[in-house]
Short mmCIF file of C-alpha atoms and ligand atoms in Angstrom, two decimals:
data_model
loop_
_atom_site.label_atom_id
_atom_site.label_comp_id
_atom_site.label_asym_id
_atom_site.label_seq_id
_atom_site.Cartn_x
_atom_site.Cartn_y
_atom_site.Cartn_z
CA UNK A 18 1.85 18.48 -6.21
CA UNK A 19 4.23 21.23 -7.11
CA UNK A 20 7.47 21.78 -9.06
CA UNK A 21 8.38 21.32 -12.69
CA UNK A 22 8.06 17.86 -14.27
CA UNK A 23 11.63 16.58 -14.85
CA UNK A 24 10.74 14.03 -17.54
CA UNK A 25 8.91 14.88 -20.77
CA UNK A 26 5.20 14.07 -20.58
CA UNK A 27 3.88 10.67 -21.64
CA UNK A 28 1.36 9.96 -24.41
CA UNK A 29 -2.17 10.72 -23.26
CA UNK A 30 -3.87 7.54 -22.01
CA UNK A 31 -7.50 6.65 -21.40
CA UNK A 32 -7.34 5.37 -17.83
CA UNK A 33 -10.33 3.71 -16.18
CA UNK A 34 -10.15 3.52 -12.38
CA UNK A 35 -11.93 0.72 -10.53
CA UNK A 36 -12.44 1.67 -6.87
CA UNK A 37 -12.58 5.45 -6.48
CA UNK A 38 -11.86 5.56 -2.71
CA UNK A 39 -9.06 7.44 -0.95
CA UNK A 40 -6.16 6.06 -2.97
CA UNK A 41 -7.95 6.00 -6.34
CA UNK A 42 -8.79 9.70 -5.94
CA UNK A 43 -5.25 10.53 -4.83
CA UNK A 44 -3.71 8.90 -7.95
CA UNK A 45 -6.36 10.42 -10.22
CA UNK A 46 -5.29 13.99 -9.34
CA UNK A 47 -1.73 13.44 -10.67
CA UNK A 48 -3.03 11.70 -13.79
CA UNK A 49 -5.44 14.55 -14.57
CA UNK A 50 -2.62 17.05 -14.02
CA UNK A 51 -0.55 15.15 -16.63
CA UNK A 52 -3.35 15.38 -19.17
CA UNK A 53 -4.69 11.82 -19.20
CA UNK A 54 -8.37 11.14 -19.80
CA UNK A 55 -9.95 9.54 -16.74
CA UNK A 56 -13.03 7.46 -16.11
CA UNK A 57 -14.06 5.69 -12.92
CA UNK A 58 -16.40 3.10 -11.50
CA UNK A 59 -16.89 2.17 -7.85
CA UNK A 60 -19.26 0.49 -5.39
CA UNK A 61 -20.17 3.94 -4.02
CA UNK A 62 -21.67 6.61 -6.29
CA UNK A 63 -18.92 9.18 -6.89
CA UNK A 64 -20.67 10.84 -9.84
CA UNK A 65 -20.71 14.35 -8.29
CA UNK A 66 -17.07 14.26 -7.20
CA UNK A 67 -16.06 12.88 -10.61
CA UNK A 68 -18.04 15.58 -12.43
CA UNK A 69 -16.18 18.22 -10.36
CA UNK A 70 -12.85 16.68 -11.39
CA UNK A 71 -13.77 16.24 -15.06
CA UNK A 72 -13.87 12.45 -14.80
CA UNK A 73 -16.62 10.35 -16.40
CA UNK A 74 -18.25 8.18 -13.72
CA UNK A 75 -19.93 4.88 -14.70
CA UNK A 76 -22.36 3.14 -12.33
CA UNK A 77 -22.70 0.47 -15.02
CA UNK A 78 -19.53 -1.66 -15.07
CA UNK A 79 -20.31 -3.06 -18.55
CA UNK A 80 -20.44 0.49 -19.96
CA UNK A 81 -17.19 1.28 -18.11
CA UNK A 82 -15.45 -1.71 -19.69
CA UNK A 83 -16.86 -0.80 -23.09
CA UNK A 84 -15.35 2.73 -22.92
CA UNK A 85 -12.16 1.70 -24.77
CA UNK A 86 -9.79 2.27 -21.84
CA UNK A 87 -6.08 1.81 -22.60
CA UNK A 88 -5.43 1.09 -18.93
CA UNK A 89 -7.74 -0.29 -16.26
CA UNK A 90 -6.34 0.73 -12.88
CA UNK A 91 -7.52 -1.43 -9.99
CA UNK A 92 -7.65 0.60 -6.74
CA UNK A 93 -10.07 -1.53 -4.73
CA UNK A 94 -9.28 -2.81 -1.25
CA UNK A 95 -7.08 -5.90 -0.95
CA UNK A 96 -9.95 -7.84 0.61
CA UNK A 97 -12.42 -7.06 -2.21
CA UNK A 98 -10.19 -7.48 -5.29
CA UNK A 99 -11.16 -11.05 -6.06
CA UNK A 100 -14.91 -10.42 -5.66
CA UNK A 101 -14.77 -7.18 -7.68
CA UNK A 102 -12.88 -8.81 -10.58
CA UNK A 103 -15.03 -11.93 -10.65
CA UNK A 104 -18.16 -9.80 -10.99
CA UNK A 105 -16.85 -7.86 -14.03
CA UNK A 106 -18.42 -8.64 -17.44
CA UNK A 107 -15.14 -8.82 -19.42
CA UNK A 108 -17.00 -9.68 -22.63
CA UNK A 109 -17.89 -5.94 -22.70
CA UNK A 110 -14.23 -5.00 -23.39
CA UNK A 111 -13.98 -3.64 -26.93
CA UNK A 112 -10.18 -4.11 -27.09
CA UNK A 113 -7.47 -5.71 -24.94
CA UNK A 114 -6.41 -3.39 -22.11
CA UNK A 115 -3.47 -3.14 -19.73
CA UNK A 116 -4.73 -4.06 -16.25
CA UNK A 117 -2.70 -2.43 -13.49
CA UNK A 118 -3.23 -2.97 -9.77
CA UNK A 119 -1.89 -0.85 -6.90
CA UNK A 120 -2.61 -3.27 -4.06
CA UNK A 121 -0.20 -3.23 -1.12
CA UNK A 122 0.19 -7.02 -1.40
CA UNK A 123 1.53 -8.34 -4.68
CA UNK A 124 1.49 -12.16 -4.94
CA UNK A 125 -2.24 -12.21 -4.20
CA UNK A 126 -2.93 -9.47 -6.78
CA UNK A 127 -0.78 -11.19 -9.44
CA UNK A 128 -2.39 -14.60 -8.89
CA UNK A 129 -5.93 -13.18 -8.89
CA UNK A 130 -5.36 -11.11 -12.06
CA UNK A 131 -3.83 -14.06 -13.93
CA UNK A 132 -6.65 -16.32 -12.80
CA UNK A 133 -9.58 -14.02 -13.63
CA UNK A 134 -8.60 -11.74 -16.54
CA UNK A 135 -9.02 -12.66 -20.22
CA UNK A 136 -5.80 -14.09 -21.66
CA UNK A 137 -5.39 -11.19 -24.13
CA UNK A 138 -5.24 -8.61 -21.29
CA UNK A 139 -1.81 -7.37 -20.24
CA UNK A 140 -0.96 -7.33 -16.53
CA UNK A 141 1.26 -4.89 -14.63
CA UNK A 142 1.47 -5.28 -10.85
CA UNK A 143 2.55 -2.16 -8.97
CA UNK A 144 2.80 -0.78 -5.47
CA UNK A 145 3.27 2.94 -5.01
CA UNK A 146 4.99 2.91 -1.59
CA UNK A 147 3.28 6.13 -0.47
CA UNK A 148 -0.17 7.53 0.13
CA UNK A 149 -2.15 10.75 0.55
CA UNK A 150 -0.21 11.64 3.71
CA UNK A 151 3.39 10.80 2.70
CA UNK A 152 2.80 11.99 -0.88
CA UNK A 153 0.91 15.19 -0.08
CA UNK A 154 3.85 17.43 -1.05
CA UNK A 155 4.72 15.53 -4.23
CA UNK A 156 6.10 12.09 -5.13
CA UNK A 157 9.76 13.03 -5.66
CA UNK A 158 12.10 10.24 -4.43
CA UNK A 159 9.20 8.12 -3.18
CA UNK A 160 9.44 4.41 -4.05
CA UNK A 161 7.34 2.87 -6.79
CA UNK A 162 7.57 -0.93 -7.12
CA UNK A 163 6.38 -2.79 -10.22
CA UNK A 164 6.55 -6.12 -12.02
CA UNK A 165 5.68 -6.54 -15.73
CA UNK A 166 3.74 -9.76 -15.17
CA UNK A 167 2.29 -10.19 -18.70
CA UNK A 168 3.11 -7.31 -21.03
CA UNK A 169 2.86 -7.47 -24.81
CA UNK A 170 1.88 -3.86 -25.51
CA UNK A 171 5.15 -2.25 -24.37
CA UNK A 172 4.11 1.22 -25.52
CA UNK A 173 1.05 1.45 -23.25
CA UNK A 174 2.97 -0.07 -20.33
CA UNK A 175 5.87 2.41 -20.69
CA UNK A 176 3.45 5.35 -21.04
CA UNK A 177 1.73 4.28 -17.82
CA UNK A 178 5.00 3.85 -15.89
CA UNK A 179 6.11 7.24 -17.16
CA UNK A 180 3.37 8.88 -15.06
CA UNK A 181 5.34 7.96 -11.95
CA UNK A 182 8.74 8.71 -13.53
CA UNK A 183 7.51 12.21 -14.38
CA UNK A 184 6.55 12.80 -10.75
CA UNK A 185 10.11 11.82 -9.72
CA UNK A 186 9.39 8.43 -8.10
CA UNK A 187 12.22 5.94 -7.52
CA UNK A 188 11.22 3.20 -9.97
CA UNK A 189 11.92 -0.27 -8.53
CA UNK A 190 11.35 -3.29 -10.77
CA UNK A 191 11.17 -6.46 -8.68
CA UNK A 192 9.14 -9.64 -8.41
CA UNK A 193 5.87 -9.72 -6.50
CA UNK A 194 7.36 -12.36 -4.18
CA UNK A 195 10.39 -10.25 -3.36
CA UNK A 196 8.09 -7.29 -2.68
CA UNK A 197 5.89 -9.27 -0.27
CA UNK A 198 8.87 -10.61 1.65
CA UNK A 199 10.34 -7.11 2.09
CA UNK A 200 6.98 -5.40 2.73
CA UNK A 201 6.13 -7.88 5.54
CA UNK A 202 9.37 -6.89 7.29
CA UNK A 203 8.83 -3.16 6.77
CA UNK A 204 5.33 -1.93 5.90
CA UNK A 205 3.38 -4.59 7.82
CA UNK A 206 5.49 -4.10 10.98
CA UNK A 207 5.02 -0.31 10.71
CA UNK A 208 1.24 -0.70 10.47
CA UNK A 209 1.17 -3.25 13.32
CA UNK A 210 3.15 -1.01 15.70
CA UNK A 211 1.04 2.02 14.65
CA UNK A 212 -2.17 0.08 15.40
CA UNK A 213 -0.84 -1.06 18.79
CA UNK A 214 0.02 2.55 19.68
CA UNK A 215 -3.47 3.55 18.57
CA UNK A 216 -5.05 0.87 20.79
CA UNK A 217 -2.96 2.22 23.67
CA UNK A 218 -4.34 5.67 22.81
CA UNK A 219 -0.92 7.34 23.04
CA UNK A 220 -1.08 11.16 23.03
CA UNK A 221 1.32 14.08 23.01
CA UNK A 222 2.40 15.27 26.48
CA UNK A 223 3.93 18.61 27.51
CA UNK A 224 7.34 16.86 27.85
CA UNK A 225 7.50 14.88 24.59
CA UNK A 226 10.89 13.72 23.37
CA UNK A 227 11.54 13.80 19.61
CA UNK A 228 11.29 9.98 19.53
CA UNK A 229 7.90 10.05 21.22
CA UNK A 230 6.71 12.75 18.80
CA UNK A 231 7.65 10.29 16.01
CA UNK A 232 5.52 7.57 17.67
CA UNK A 233 2.51 9.91 17.95
CA UNK A 234 2.95 10.79 14.27
CA UNK A 235 3.15 7.08 13.37
CA UNK A 236 -0.14 6.48 15.21
CA UNK A 237 -1.76 9.35 13.28
CA UNK A 238 -0.44 8.11 9.90
CA UNK A 239 -1.71 4.58 10.44
CA UNK A 240 -5.15 5.82 11.50
CA UNK A 241 -5.49 7.57 8.09
CA UNK A 242 -5.50 4.12 6.45
CA UNK A 243 -8.55 1.87 6.58
CA UNK A 244 -8.56 -1.24 8.77
CA UNK A 245 -9.38 -3.20 5.57
CA UNK A 246 -5.96 -2.19 4.27
CA UNK A 247 -4.19 -3.35 7.44
CA UNK A 248 -6.01 -6.68 7.63
CA UNK A 249 -5.35 -7.20 3.89
CA UNK A 250 -1.62 -6.75 4.56
CA UNK A 251 -1.86 -9.67 7.01
CA UNK A 252 -4.36 -11.99 5.35
CA UNK A 253 -2.95 -11.81 1.81
CA UNK A 254 0.79 -11.63 2.45
CA UNK A 255 2.04 -15.10 3.35
CA UNK A 256 5.21 -13.59 4.90
CA UNK A 257 3.28 -11.39 7.37
CA UNK A 258 2.38 -14.30 9.69
CA UNK A 259 6.04 -14.96 10.52
CA UNK A 260 6.66 -11.24 11.13
CA UNK A 261 3.75 -11.10 13.60
CA UNK A 262 5.24 -14.14 15.38
CA UNK A 263 8.64 -12.39 15.45
CA UNK A 264 6.99 -9.31 16.97
CA UNK A 265 5.23 -11.40 19.65
CA UNK A 266 8.45 -13.31 20.38
CA UNK A 267 10.48 -10.10 20.70
CA UNK A 268 7.85 -8.63 23.05
CA UNK A 269 7.82 -11.76 25.25
CA UNK A 270 11.62 -11.80 25.32
CA UNK A 271 11.66 -8.17 26.42
CA UNK A 272 9.08 -8.83 29.14
CA UNK A 273 11.23 -11.60 30.57
CA UNK A 274 14.46 -9.66 30.27
CA UNK A 275 13.30 -6.48 32.04
CA UNK A 276 12.58 -7.86 35.56
CA UNK A 277 15.60 -10.18 35.33
CA UNK A 278 17.82 -7.21 34.74
CA UNK A 279 16.41 -5.71 37.92
CA UNK A 280 17.13 -8.95 39.84
CA UNK A 281 20.67 -8.99 38.46
CA UNK A 282 21.21 -5.37 39.44
CA UNK A 283 19.88 -6.02 42.94
CA UNK A 284 22.26 -8.98 43.26
CA UNK A 285 25.19 -6.78 42.19
CA UNK A 286 24.10 -4.06 44.62
CA UNK A 287 23.85 -6.56 47.47
CA UNK A 288 27.32 -7.93 46.62
CA UNK A 289 28.69 -4.38 46.71
CA UNK A 290 27.04 -3.68 50.06
CA UNK A 291 28.48 -6.90 51.52
CA UNK A 292 31.95 -6.00 50.17
CA UNK A 293 31.70 -2.43 51.52
CA UNK A 294 30.57 -3.60 54.96
CA UNK A 295 33.67 -5.83 55.34
P1 NAP B 309 -9.03 0.55 1.07
O1 NAP B 309 -9.93 0.53 2.24
O2 NAP B 309 -7.93 -0.43 1.05
O3 NAP B 309 -9.89 0.44 -0.27
C1 NAP B 309 -10.98 1.29 -0.52
C2 NAP B 309 -11.50 1.02 -1.90
O4 NAP B 309 -11.96 -0.33 -2.01
C3 NAP B 309 -12.65 1.92 -2.25
O5 NAP B 309 -12.55 2.31 -3.59
C4 NAP B 309 -13.87 1.03 -2.04
O6 NAP B 309 -14.93 1.35 -2.90
C5 NAP B 309 -13.33 -0.32 -2.45
N1 NAP B 309 -14.02 -1.44 -1.78
C6 NAP B 309 -13.89 -1.85 -0.52
N2 NAP B 309 -14.69 -2.91 -0.26
C7 NAP B 309 -15.35 -3.18 -1.43
C8 NAP B 309 -16.30 -4.16 -1.80
N3 NAP B 309 -16.75 -5.08 -0.95
N4 NAP B 309 -16.75 -4.15 -3.08
C9 NAP B 309 -16.31 -3.20 -3.96
N5 NAP B 309 -15.40 -2.25 -3.66
C10 NAP B 309 -14.92 -2.24 -2.40
O7 NAP B 309 -8.43 2.05 1.04
P2 NAP B 309 -7.50 2.84 0.01
O8 NAP B 309 -6.53 3.55 0.87
O9 NAP B 309 -8.36 3.62 -0.91
O10 NAP B 309 -6.69 1.72 -0.80
C11 NAP B 309 -7.07 1.26 -2.08
C12 NAP B 309 -6.02 0.30 -2.60
O11 NAP B 309 -4.77 1.01 -2.76
C13 NAP B 309 -5.73 -0.87 -1.68
O12 NAP B 309 -5.56 -2.04 -2.42
C14 NAP B 309 -4.41 -0.48 -1.00
O13 NAP B 309 -3.65 -1.60 -0.63
C15 NAP B 309 -3.74 0.31 -2.10
N6 NAP B 309 -2.77 1.31 -1.65
C16 NAP B 309 -3.16 2.23 -0.73
C17 NAP B 309 -2.24 3.17 -0.28
C18 NAP B 309 -2.63 4.22 0.75
O14 NAP B 309 -1.76 4.93 1.23
N7 NAP B 309 -3.88 4.37 1.09
C19 NAP B 309 -0.92 3.17 -0.77
C20 NAP B 309 -0.57 2.23 -1.76
C21 NAP B 309 -1.51 1.30 -2.18
P3 NAP B 309 -15.97 2.52 -2.51
O15 NAP B 309 -15.13 3.73 -2.24
O16 NAP B 309 -16.79 2.63 -3.75
O17 NAP B 309 -16.72 2.07 -1.32
#
């Protein structure tokens, strides 16, 4: 990320990341740049990568929870969130923390966090609407959705949100339900079309139009994301099922309309020929 930070820097936070995969690592780089102290734990051993980045890596989740994190940032896959949280020994927490998730589905994350976390933990649900590809040149003007689900420590919550403000994100406060309804109509459809294009194995040709170039790019972007992410968008967003039905319905409608159009045109052509022959 480049360019000067437009907002003054936030108080330094101790941020513990759970799930140090693609997206966890991507967020970590901006947080390190802003001077926060990072720790991480994950199913896979990322100790070497973390050491290179100056992050403390914990294989032991109890020790991770006991490390007095101000914020615990959940970056696990949508499909594994519930299992990961339920296996965490929360009695190891030395003080209440702000739990933040970045899952691309929000009602499921909110419900799981409220169900599993200790009552004295604060909860902030967020969805950065960008990733390593769309955010590779910085986060300026990229959307960041959040809902303060259960926040008592305003200072920590504001300091955390400030990380994204500093990078220039468009901060959008909205309910998890509203997010899921909108995301099913936008993000889920984008991923579904991208996956279909990938299954069709579309490729650049020597005579690409600009629109086709955009489709090839869409295919490439969607292939950067894991299939776990895509299936999570469907399984844990109750609005996605209707959007898939709408997509199927629109496709069927198109299939029926195309040959009919041909029939209609042929009828018109025949009528013209009859008229002309008179
Ligand atoms: P992902 O495939 O959705 O998640 C990968 C992460 O989940 C890794 O940290 C992985 O741990 C962990 N994980 C997967 N299965 C697990 C299991 N059974 N037990 C424990 N941990 C498990 O890919 P991602 O792109 O990194 O996304 C992470 C989260 O960020 C997701 O919730 C996604 O919705 C959200 N998000 C992603 C983007 C994006 O552009 N990629 C944008 C916004 C939000 P290991 O690495 O240790 O195996």
